[in-house]
C-alpha cells in the first residue's frame, strides 16, 4: 500500500460513500465447488453422509445490509490519505459514531460483531491526534497506548500500522519479547506503544518517571478485546487501569479510553467496571452480514462401546466433508491438543479419499493455536486469507481479533463457554453477499447435550453479562500496595478504587506493608510491590522429568499435580505413557519413567467446606438457597489402578497435603423429610446429591460467563454448619470471581435447566452427558441419577 506523504496533497474526504469499505479478500481460490456455493447443499451432503438424525436444529440467519457514513472533517489529511490508499474510503455507521465520540474526548466502548471494522474507531482519532502533535516542539505532542490481552494482537496492529505508513508516525510493540534497547527507543520516541496490561503493571507504572515524556502527552488508551477481561483476571486489569489513570493525573493528563469488544450484554457497564468511570456504548452494527445457516449437531454413538463420538473427531469428519466440496472451513476446538488432533484427522480422511486440489496436490489443512512462533502464525493467516489453506483447526486464538474473516463454513467442536464466543467464532464465516454455514458440534457434556435439545438457549437468549468484581479485596490489596509505591495514596484515591479500598489500606498498614505519613500512605518495604501479584494468576509449576535422562517431558500446575502426577500415577504425554516414581512438591518436580504398565490410574480425593459468612438467603418451598464466603479444603488421599476393561486391580493410599481455598459460594439445603417424600431416603442422599452437584456444575456456564473448570462443588448428606443435606458450588479462585453470585441470582432458572437435562438424558444410570464429571475427585462414586432427578424436582417446588 502507498499513501501520499504530503499534507497538502492528501485527498479530501469524499462527499459520497463508496461501497468498498472493509471489503474482505476473495478467498475463492482453490478447489472447485462441487456442491456450488450453497450452505444448504453442504448441509444436505453432511446429512447424507452422517444421517439426518445428527441435526437437532437448523436456524436461518438473514442477511443484514450495511449502513454507510461519510468521513468526519476533523480527520488529519495524512491519516485519510493512508487509509484511502488502502481502499478504505468510507465508513460504516458505527465506526463514524465511535470515532466522533473518541475525538470529542468521550470514553467509548464499541461492541459490534466479528470483522465489523472496530479497529478504525480507535485508529483514526489516535493517528489524527498523533499527526496534529507533530507541531509541538518535541514532535511528540500526542501519544497513545494500545493494550491487548495477547502479544499476537499487538503484533497484528503493528503490522497494520506499518502497512498504512502514515508519514512521521512511529509505532512500536513493548512486551516481554522486546529487547532492552528497543524498549528504550519505544519509551523515548514512539508515538504509539502497543503492549498489554501485564507490562503496564510490571514496567510502565513502577517506572513511570522513566515514562514521563510519553505519559505527559498521552491522549488515548485503547483496550482491545476488552470482553476477555472478566473474572479474577478482569478484576486485576481493572485495578491496573485505575492505577494508570492515577499516574496519568500525576503528570497532568486525563486520556480518553476507547474500548473494543465482542458483543456482550451490557458493554457500557463492563467498560465502566474496567476503567472506573461512565462510558458511552456503540452497539448498533452498521457493517453488512452475510446470511448464515446455523446448525446444532449431535455426534453419533460408537457401535461397539456405546459411547458418543468425541466432538473433536466428529468435527474432523465434517471439516473433511466440507473441504472436499470446496468450502473453505475453520474448526474451533477447546484445547491445543484437540486442535492438533482435529487437523491430523482431517488430513488423514482427505488423503484416504484421495481428494486433490486442481493442481493435483491434497488441499492444505493446518492447525492454528497459541505456542506457535509469530512468523508461523503470520504465514498461516496470510495463507488463509489468500485461500491457499482450505481447512484450519484453531483454538480461540483465532477468535481474538486476528484479521481472518470471510470463510465459507465454521465448525465449533464443543461449547466454547459463552454465546458471545459462539457468535464470534461463527462470525468468521461469510463474505460480501455469499451465505455461510455454521455448525455447533456437541461434546459429551451436560451443557452441550442440553443446548442441542433446547435451541432457544442458543438463538433466543441474549449474550451473557461479563462477570467481574473490581472491588474484590483480595485483588485490591496488592494493587493498592503497588499504587502506594508509585505515588503515595491519599484519601481522594479511595473513590477511584471502590468502597473497600480504605479498609484494605488500613489492613495493609497494620501489617506493616504500608506506612502512613501526613502526606499519605507509602510503600514500607524494600522489594518491588508489583512483584507480589501476577495479573493472570499464574500458579506454581511442577516439572515432569524423566529419570535417567533428566529430560523435561512437560509441566503441570501445582494444583493439578496432586491429581495427575502423584507418586504411582500413570501419566500420558503425546501418546507415550510414563509412571511417576516420585512427586516432590517442595522441589516442584515429578520424576517419571517411560513405559506402559498396562493399567490406568485415577486419583481419589475428599473435599469439605465450612461456611465463613452468609451474605444472602432466599427461602423457597423446596429449598433454602444462600450465598456467602466459604473455606474449601481438599486432599488427594489415594488412587486406584484399573485395567483397560475398567476392572479395579488395586487401591493405594497417598500422603499429600491438604489444599485450602477461601472463596465465595452458593449453596442450598433440603430437609430429609422433603427428600423422603419424593423417594430419596437417608441412605440414598449421598448419591443423589453428588449427581445433582455434578449436573449443576455442568449447567452453570449457561448462566454465568465461566467454564466448568472455573468452579467446583461439594455435596453432603448432613453438613455441620447447616444441619441438613447440602449442595454447594463455589468459585475456584481466592476471594471469588462472581460466578456463584450469578448462580445465586438465577438459581431457579439454573436448577430448572439442570433438572431438565438430567431427566432428558436417555442413559439409565448416568453418563458424561448428565451426571458424570471429568474432574470428580471421587471417581464419580457414588452417583444416583434417578434419585438426583427427584432431589432436583423437590428443590424446585413452587416458591413462597
PDB file of C-alpha atoms in Angstrom, residues 201 235-236 239 243 470-485 489 497 500-501 503-509 513-514 523 529-530 532-533:
ATOM      1  CA  UNK A 201       1.656  -3.410  35.662  1.00  0.00           C
ATOM      2  CA  UNK A 235     -10.559  -7.551  38.263  1.00  0.00           C
ATOM      3  CA  UNK A 236      -6.753  -7.367  38.168  1.00  0.00           C
ATOM      4  CA  UNK A 239      -7.091  -2.260  39.120  1.00  0.00           C
ATOM      5  CA  UNK A 243      -3.561   2.839  38.694  1.00  0.00           C
ATOM      6  CA  UNK A 470     -13.205  -4.883  40.695  1.00  0.00           C
ATOM      7  CA  UNK A 471     -13.841  -4.411  44.415  1.00  0.00           C
ATOM      8  CA  UNK A 472     -12.611  -7.893  45.379  1.00  0.00           C
ATOM      9  CA  UNK A 473     -10.456  -7.169  48.462  1.00  0.00           C
ATOM     10  CA  UNK A 474      -8.032  -9.998  47.635  1.00  0.00           C
ATOM     11  CA  UNK A 475      -7.390  -8.398  44.260  1.00  0.00           C
ATOM     12  CA  UNK A 476      -7.330  -4.838  45.577  1.00  0.00           C
ATOM     13  CA  UNK A 477      -4.747  -5.405  48.314  1.00  0.00           C
ATOM     14  CA  UNK A 478      -1.639  -5.942  46.142  1.00  0.00           C
ATOM     15  CA  UNK A 479      -2.730  -3.238  43.684  1.00  0.00           C
ATOM     16  CA  UNK A 480      -3.270  -0.652  46.411  1.00  0.00           C
ATOM     17  CA  UNK A 481       0.190  -1.530  47.722  1.00  0.00           C
ATOM     18  CA  UNK A 482       1.583  -1.084  44.194  1.00  0.00           C
ATOM     19  CA  UNK A 483      -0.287   2.214  43.799  1.00  0.00           C
ATOM     20  CA  UNK A 484       1.258   3.486  47.042  1.00  0.00           C
ATOM     21  CA  UNK A 485       4.715   2.558  45.757  1.00  0.00           C
ATOM     22  CA  UNK A 489      -2.001   7.130  48.403  1.00  0.00           C
ATOM     23  CA  UNK A 497     -10.620   2.049  43.890  1.00  0.00           C
ATOM     24  CA  UNK A 500     -13.500  -1.478  50.173  1.00  0.00           C
ATOM     25  CA  UNK A 501     -10.283   0.423  49.439  1.00  0.00           C
ATOM     26  CA  UNK A 503     -10.479  -0.972  54.801  1.00  0.00           C
ATOM     27  CA  UNK A 504      -7.883  -2.770  52.675  1.00  0.00           C
ATOM     28  CA  UNK A 505      -5.363   0.062  53.142  1.00  0.00           C
ATOM     29  CA  UNK A 506      -5.936   0.003  56.901  1.00  0.00           C
ATOM     30  CA  UNK A 507      -5.197  -3.751  56.955  1.00  0.00           C
ATOM     31  CA  UNK A 508      -2.050  -3.239  54.872  1.00  0.00           C
ATOM     32  CA  UNK A 509      -0.944  -0.529  57.279  1.00  0.00           C
ATOM     33  CA  UNK A 513       3.192  -3.252  54.298  1.00  0.00           C
ATOM     34  CA  UNK A 514       2.190   0.420  54.066  1.00  0.00           C
ATOM     35  CA  UNK A 523       5.132   1.545  50.471  1.00  0.00           C
ATOM     36  CA  UNK A 529       5.335  -4.027  45.192  1.00  0.00           C
ATOM     37  CA  UNK A 530       4.386  -5.221  41.709  1.00  0.00           C
ATOM     38  CA  UNK A 532       3.792  -9.708  44.608  1.00  0.00           C
ATOM     39  CA  UNK A 533       0.988 -10.220  42.114  1.00  0.00           C
TER      40      UNK A 533
END
